Amino acid sequence: MDSLIAGLQAIVGARHCLIEPDTQAPFVADWRGIYHGRARAVVLPGTVAEVQAIVRLARQHHAPIVPQGGNTGLSGGATPDDSGRAILLSLKRLTKVRTIDPLNNSMIAEAGCILANLQQAANEADRLFPLSLSAEGTCQIGGNLATNAGGINVLRYGNARDLCLGLEIVLPDGTLLSNLHGLRKDNTGYDLKQIFIGSEGTLGIITAAALKLFPKPVARATSVVALSDLDVAPALLARCRAGLADQLVSFELLPRFGIELGQRFMPGLAWPLERLADWSILIEANTSSAAFDIRAAMEQCLADALDAGEIIDAAVASSEAQSLVLWQLREGIVEGQNRTGASIKHDVSVPVAQVPAFVKAGFEAVLAAWPEARLLAFGHLGDGNIHFNLTQPEGESKAQFLARTEGMNRIVHDLVARFAGSISAEHGIGQLRRAELQHRKPAAELDLMRRIKRMLDPDDLMNPGKLV
Ligand SMILES: Cc1cc2nc3c(=O)[nH]c(=O)nc-3n(C[C@H](O)[C@H](O)[C@H](O)COP(=O)(O)OP(=O)(O)OC[C@H]3O[C@@H](n4cnc5c(N)ncnc54)[C@H](O)[C@@H]3O)c2cc1C
């Protein structure tokens, strides 16, 4: 056995140092099965001190480290390359909620806490931890912060970055950087945590975080509305923002094709309106004040939108059970897409007012190049983040379809640039978009990113080949 493996076993115990291919298998491929790598060892430290010891030992041996959370990332950031040199460091065993402070509305959680468990812990303390995404039963808070995850509640509560008050991080030289005081105000110089949020494991390993909590909502109103035309969506959003104040939580674009795909694979999914329009919106608002009638506010908003001709039909859930049913329609789009075959995915954002023009121009440009393309544009319209995807057509093999990826990426990302948008709104860069980032990010920003990386990780051992 080589001395690195012996050293790792001495740190975490042989049980938590996996060297056989079959025990490593769940860790070395990504969620979508696009990336497959190899690891010299998969290590599962049980304490922060063990993380530090592993990082120091790896450095002595010039062994790269790939940090991994729940392995739900969609950009290949947590998968090692196939050289078999890397140590994959899983945060799975760091699962303590260290403290919950209801008065400060904050909690301190270790990186390996599953997101859904943190939502539950907050709930038990009569608080809300609002980060929410479909992968919440598996993804970890460390991974959420390392990717600056978004999800369905960003409009009201912000993304992972907005929910973070401080971080504990093991730097590439093993030093522990800790700022978990949970202060709401701290103007003592550079806000260092911001560099690590969204850094995808390339600058260090997040071991814990201080997170913001919120008062628990006492009521929510969920509706599905049929748009008269996609162009009116920004006006409807502005109306909802005004009518529902800062209580608007979600504003999700539902395309006809996406709903049809969902219904094909989840036959129980009933559409709540008389007819299925080309474009619909799922709207959700919540309130933590029992004095505010959120349902009445939603109904008023939608009545005004009907009068203004922005929408042609609307359904408002009248119970919690009905809210869940409406949300299943949104989830059905993802499920339907996954079960239809392969996808060429673009997780892009443009200024909110430009979303309709962007989607229409995107359809036109893709269909001009490939008239048989099956396009699916859906998602977080309220924050300008659209999942602009192509699904595998019937009668075309997966390989034939995926061979089009580069051409389609060029068309969509060129358009994103024309609309002054971003090629990665919430899924990060990883290895999937690394080459593309080199063309799309301003040179001065790329240069500064590389200099920060070199300064913190001069030997390029922390998740090499990802992001920068
Ligand atoms: C069904 C499904 C739905 C999804 N929906 C959304 C969505 O709505 N919004 C959204 O933003 N994302 C979404 N995602 C993507 C994914 O869930 C998020 O990117 C999530 O934040 C990743 O967390 P993870 O713990 O799985 O991280 P991993 O996949 O394990 O890792 C992701 C990256 O973070 C790094 N990393 C992980 N943990 C640490 C750590 N402790 N310290 C340093 N670096 C670390 C890894 O090296 C890698 O680069 C979805 C994924 C799936 C499968």
Tab-separated table of C-alpha atoms in Angstrom, residues 194-455:
chain	number	residue	atom	x	y	z
A	194	GLN	CA	-17.921	35.854	-1.129
A	195	ILE	CA	-14.858	34.544	-2.995
A	196	PHE	CA	-15.580	31.003	-1.801
A	197	ILE	CA	-19.325	31.037	-2.508
A	198	GLY	CA	-19.695	29.799	-6.080
A	199	SER	CA	-16.019	28.755	-6.279
A	200	GLU	CA	-16.996	25.093	-6.887
A	201	GLY	CA	-14.338	23.604	-4.647
A	202	THR	CA	-11.441	25.279	-6.482
A	203	LEU	CA	-10.289	27.513	-3.614
A	204	GLY	CA	-10.865	25.394	-0.511
A	205	ILE	CA	-13.264	23.117	1.293
A	206	ILE	CA	-16.303	24.564	3.022
A	207	THR	CA	-16.776	22.705	6.299
A	208	ALA	CA	-19.560	24.774	7.904
A	209	ALA	CA	-21.715	27.832	7.319
A	210	ALA	CA	-23.702	30.385	9.282
A	211	LEU	CA	-27.052	30.698	7.519
A	212	LYS	CA	-29.945	33.139	7.611
A	213	LEU	CA	-33.349	32.018	8.858
A	214	PHE	CA	-36.691	33.747	8.365
A	215	PRO	CA	-40.076	33.842	10.098
A	216	LYS	CA	-42.116	30.830	9.102
A	217	PRO	CA	-44.889	31.609	6.582
A	218	VAL	CA	-48.376	31.057	7.967
A	219	ALA	CA	-50.120	31.017	4.573
A	220	ARG	CA	-49.308	30.751	0.913
A	221	ALA	CA	-51.207	31.380	-2.302
A	222	THR	CA	-50.376	29.404	-5.425
A	223	SER	CA	-51.839	29.999	-8.858
A	224	VAL	CA	-51.436	28.957	-12.466
A	225	VAL	CA	-52.286	31.530	-15.128
A	226	ALA	CA	-52.449	31.304	-18.921
A	227	LEU	CA	-50.625	34.178	-20.625
A	228	SER	CA	-52.241	35.919	-23.576
A	229	ASP	CA	-48.735	36.102	-25.054
A	230	LEU	CA	-45.222	35.497	-23.723
A	231	ASP	CA	-44.458	39.207	-24.250
A	232	VAL	CA	-46.732	40.231	-21.374
A	233	ALA	CA	-44.851	38.165	-18.764
A	234	PRO	CA	-42.642	41.062	-17.481
A	235	ALA	CA	-45.705	43.313	-17.083
A	236	LEU	CA	-47.486	40.553	-15.141
A	237	LEU	CA	-44.403	40.080	-12.973
A	238	ALA	CA	-44.307	43.807	-12.191
A	239	ARG	CA	-48.014	43.694	-11.347
A	240	CYS	CA	-47.500	40.746	-8.984
A	241	ARG	CA	-44.533	42.413	-7.340
A	242	ALA	CA	-46.598	45.530	-6.693
A	243	GLY	CA	-49.777	43.699	-5.675
A	244	LEU	CA	-48.096	41.105	-3.484
A	245	ALA	CA	-45.313	43.381	-2.254
A	246	ASP	CA	-42.169	41.507	-1.263
A	247	GLN	CA	-44.235	38.394	-0.629
A	248	LEU	CA	-43.889	37.117	-4.187
A	249	VAL	CA	-41.820	33.940	-3.921
A	250	SER	CA	-41.921	32.203	-7.312
A	251	PHE	CA	-42.776	33.171	-10.889
A	252	GLU	CA	-42.122	30.101	-13.030
A	253	LEU	CA	-42.555	29.786	-16.777
A	254	LEU	CA	-44.504	26.678	-17.890
A	255	PRO	CA	-44.463	25.995	-21.648
A	256	ARG	CA	-47.168	23.934	-23.330
A	257	PHE	CA	-44.666	21.336	-24.586
A	258	GLY	CA	-43.238	20.894	-21.061
A	259	ILE	CA	-46.688	20.321	-19.537
A	260	GLU	CA	-47.521	17.816	-22.289
A	261	LEU	CA	-44.267	15.937	-21.638
A	262	GLY	CA	-45.014	15.840	-17.910
A	263	GLN	CA	-48.528	14.537	-18.507
A	264	ARG	CA	-47.234	11.829	-20.837
A	265	PHE	CA	-45.083	10.331	-18.093
A	266	MET	CA	-47.184	11.299	-15.066
A	267	PRO	CA	-50.732	10.600	-16.323
A	268	GLY	CA	-52.370	11.778	-13.070
A	269	LEU	CA	-51.266	15.382	-13.717
A	270	ALA	CA	-54.425	17.345	-14.461
A	271	TRP	CA	-54.221	20.784	-16.073
A	272	PRO	CA	-56.321	23.154	-13.901
A	273	LEU	CA	-57.507	25.536	-16.655
A	274	GLU	CA	-59.975	25.092	-19.483
A	275	ARG	CA	-57.289	24.956	-22.122
A	276	LEU	CA	-53.534	24.697	-22.252
A	277	ALA	CA	-52.050	27.952	-23.580
A	278	ASP	CA	-48.643	28.139	-25.258
A	279	TRP	CA	-47.221	29.801	-22.155
A	280	SER	CA	-48.412	29.744	-18.557
A	281	ILE	CA	-46.956	30.955	-15.272
A	282	LEU	CA	-46.966	29.352	-11.847
A	283	ILE	CA	-47.090	32.119	-9.258
A	284	GLU	CA	-46.535	31.686	-5.535
A	285	ALA	CA	-46.609	34.184	-2.695
A	286	ASN	CA	-46.450	33.630	1.036
A	287	THR	CA	-46.844	35.622	4.204
A	288	SER	CA	-45.722	35.236	7.780
A	289	SER	CA	-48.430	37.629	8.980
A	290	ALA	CA	-51.812	36.181	9.919
A	291	ALA	CA	-53.250	39.685	9.408
A	292	PHE	CA	-52.479	39.680	5.670
A	293	ASP	CA	-54.903	37.850	3.372
A	294	ILE	CA	-52.453	36.541	0.807
A	295	ARG	CA	-55.092	34.686	-1.185
A	296	ALA	CA	-57.259	37.798	-1.538
A	297	ALA	CA	-54.203	39.786	-2.662
A	298	MET	CA	-53.367	37.120	-5.256
A	299	GLU	CA	-56.958	37.044	-6.538
A	300	GLN	CA	-57.074	40.835	-6.851
A	301	CYS	CA	-53.786	40.830	-8.732
A	302	LEU	CA	-55.008	38.203	-11.172
A	303	ALA	CA	-58.397	39.926	-11.667
A	304	ASP	CA	-56.533	43.114	-12.631
A	305	ALA	CA	-54.278	41.103	-14.962
A	306	LEU	CA	-57.375	39.606	-16.645
A	307	ASP	CA	-58.851	43.094	-17.105
A	308	ALA	CA	-55.568	44.293	-18.591
A	309	GLY	CA	-55.534	41.387	-21.036
A	310	GLU	CA	-52.240	39.995	-19.723
A	311	ILE	CA	-53.796	36.656	-18.855
A	312	ILE	CA	-56.703	34.754	-20.333
A	313	ASP	CA	-57.427	32.357	-17.501
A	314	ALA	CA	-56.308	31.648	-13.937
A	315	ALA	CA	-56.701	29.076	-11.170
A	316	VAL	CA	-55.848	29.759	-7.544
A	317	ALA	CA	-55.269	26.818	-5.211
A	318	SER	CA	-57.797	26.750	-2.407
A	319	SER	CA	-55.909	24.363	-0.142
A	320	GLU	CA	-52.402	23.210	0.654
A	321	ALA	CA	-53.147	19.983	-1.238
A	322	GLN	CA	-54.087	21.970	-4.354
A	323	SER	CA	-50.895	24.041	-4.087
A	324	LEU	CA	-48.889	20.836	-4.126
A	325	VAL	CA	-50.787	19.636	-7.206
A	326	LEU	CA	-49.950	22.878	-9.054
A	327	TRP	CA	-46.277	22.482	-8.134
A	328	GLN	CA	-46.344	18.923	-9.504
A	329	LEU	CA	-47.042	20.435	-12.925
A	330	ARG	CA	-43.773	22.363	-12.652
A	331	GLU	CA	-41.878	19.292	-11.454
A	332	GLY	CA	-43.504	17.214	-14.211
A	333	ILE	CA	-41.643	19.277	-16.811
A	334	VAL	CA	-38.272	18.132	-15.457
A	335	GLU	CA	-39.475	14.555	-15.033
A	336	GLY	CA	-40.969	14.480	-18.541
A	337	GLN	CA	-37.792	15.926	-20.019
A	338	ASN	CA	-35.616	13.351	-18.240
A	339	ARG	CA	-37.789	10.431	-19.339
A	340	THR	CA	-37.988	11.567	-22.965
A	341	GLY	CA	-34.297	10.948	-23.596
A	342	ALA	CA	-31.131	13.033	-23.637
A	343	SER	CA	-31.143	16.823	-23.360
A	344	ILE	CA	-28.886	19.617	-24.493
A	345	LYS	CA	-29.252	22.018	-21.575
A	346	HIS	CA	-28.619	25.726	-21.248
A	347	ASP	CA	-28.991	27.299	-17.826
A	348	VAL	CA	-28.968	30.939	-18.863
A	349	SER	CA	-30.094	34.295	-17.539
A	350	VAL	CA	-30.906	37.589	-19.211
A	351	PRO	CA	-32.377	40.820	-17.825
A	352	VAL	CA	-35.937	40.006	-16.763
A	353	ALA	CA	-37.610	42.397	-19.193
A	354	GLN	CA	-35.734	40.715	-22.053
A	355	VAL	CA	-36.841	37.134	-21.339
A	356	PRO	CA	-39.690	37.023	-23.917
A	357	ALA	CA	-37.531	38.523	-26.666
A	358	PHE	CA	-34.687	36.164	-25.775
A	359	VAL	CA	-36.889	33.054	-25.815
A	360	LYS	CA	-38.500	34.011	-29.128
A	361	ALA	CA	-35.147	34.842	-30.742
A	362	GLY	CA	-33.722	31.586	-29.353
A	363	PHE	CA	-36.518	29.503	-30.879
A	364	GLU	CA	-36.084	31.275	-34.198
A	365	ALA	CA	-32.308	30.828	-34.288
A	366	VAL	CA	-32.330	27.157	-33.255
A	367	LEU	CA	-35.179	26.229	-35.614
A	368	ALA	CA	-33.477	28.021	-38.495
A	369	ALA	CA	-30.430	25.793	-37.975
A	370	TRP	CA	-32.390	22.624	-37.186
A	371	PRO	CA	-36.114	22.721	-38.047
A	372	GLU	CA	-36.855	19.418	-36.258
A	373	ALA	CA	-35.476	20.651	-32.899
A	374	ARG	CA	-37.716	20.028	-29.880
A	375	LEU	CA	-37.341	23.092	-27.680
A	376	LEU	CA	-38.229	23.423	-24.048
A	377	ALA	CA	-37.803	26.820	-22.367
A	378	PHE	CA	-38.996	26.891	-18.777
A	379	GLY	CA	-38.150	27.875	-15.238
A	380	HIS	CA	-37.385	30.868	-13.098
A	381	LEU	CA	-38.661	33.691	-15.313
A	382	GLY	CA	-39.029	35.950	-12.260
A	383	ASP	CA	-35.265	36.246	-11.892
A	384	GLY	CA	-34.466	36.067	-15.610
A	385	ASN	CA	-33.196	32.464	-15.378
A	386	ILE	CA	-34.493	30.252	-18.170
A	387	HIS	CA	-33.631	26.599	-18.718
A	388	PHE	CA	-33.396	26.709	-22.505
A	389	ASN	CA	-33.178	23.029	-23.402
A	390	LEU	CA	-33.451	20.764	-26.418
A	391	THR	CA	-34.828	17.259	-25.967
A	392	GLN	CA	-33.885	14.239	-28.013
A	393	PRO	CA	-36.305	13.837	-30.935
A	394	GLU	CA	-38.066	10.534	-31.527
A	395	GLY	CA	-36.276	8.552	-34.215
A	396	GLU	CA	-32.850	10.073	-33.569
A	397	SER	CA	-30.247	8.179	-31.551
A	398	LYS	CA	-28.771	9.695	-28.403
A	399	ALA	CA	-25.336	9.860	-30.034
A	400	GLN	CA	-26.686	11.593	-33.171
A	401	PHE	CA	-28.567	14.060	-31.003
A	402	LEU	CA	-25.687	14.840	-28.638
A	403	ALA	CA	-23.356	15.385	-31.595
A	404	ARG	CA	-25.301	18.608	-32.124
A	405	THR	CA	-24.376	19.945	-28.666
A	406	GLU	CA	-21.548	22.245	-29.679
A	407	GLY	CA	-23.474	23.818	-32.554
A	408	MET	CA	-26.546	24.382	-30.396
A	409	ASN	CA	-24.450	25.798	-27.542
A	410	ARG	CA	-22.889	28.284	-29.932
A	411	ILE	CA	-26.294	29.483	-31.177
A	412	VAL	CA	-27.800	29.825	-27.705
A	413	HIS	CA	-24.755	31.319	-25.996
A	414	ASP	CA	-24.151	33.824	-28.819
A	415	LEU	CA	-27.696	34.975	-28.265
A	416	VAL	CA	-27.157	35.167	-24.502
A	417	ALA	CA	-24.194	37.464	-25.193
A	418	ARG	CA	-26.354	39.640	-27.460
A	419	PHE	CA	-28.845	40.013	-24.607
A	420	ALA	CA	-26.050	40.793	-22.085
A	421	GLY	CA	-26.868	37.628	-20.149
A	422	SER	CA	-24.988	34.805	-18.410
A	423	ILE	CA	-24.222	31.289	-19.724
A	424	SER	CA	-24.632	29.879	-16.223
A	425	ALA	CA	-27.361	31.305	-14.034
A	426	GLU	CA	-27.366	28.713	-11.240
A	427	HIS	CA	-25.694	25.419	-12.201
A	428	GLY	CA	-22.112	26.677	-12.203
A	429	ILE	CA	-19.274	26.015	-14.632
A	430	GLY	CA	-17.600	22.771	-13.468
A	431	GLN	CA	-16.017	20.971	-16.407
A	432	LEU	CA	-19.108	21.293	-18.611
A	433	ARG	CA	-18.782	24.995	-19.391
A	434	ARG	CA	-15.133	25.595	-18.560
A	435	ALA	CA	-13.962	26.032	-22.165
A	436	GLU	CA	-16.981	28.177	-22.960
A	437	LEU	CA	-16.254	30.452	-19.994
A	438	GLN	CA	-12.870	31.319	-21.518
A	439	HIS	CA	-14.677	32.857	-24.513
A	440	ARG	CA	-17.536	34.441	-22.669
A	441	LYS	CA	-16.130	36.097	-19.541
A	442	PRO	CA	-14.388	39.468	-19.859
A	443	ALA	CA	-10.601	39.001	-19.978
A	444	ALA	CA	-9.942	41.240	-16.974
A	445	GLU	CA	-12.354	39.213	-14.813
A	446	LEU	CA	-10.883	35.886	-15.960
A	447	ASP	CA	-7.396	37.168	-15.243
A	448	LEU	CA	-8.341	38.217	-11.716
A	449	MET	CA	-10.037	34.866	-11.098
A	450	ARG	CA	-6.874	33.035	-12.197
A	451	ARG	CA	-4.682	35.250	-9.993
A	452	ILE	CA	-6.876	34.559	-6.955
A	453	LYS	CA	-6.717	30.829	-7.731
A	454	ARG	CA	-2.893	30.903	-8.073
A	455	MET	CA	-2.507	32.869	-4.856
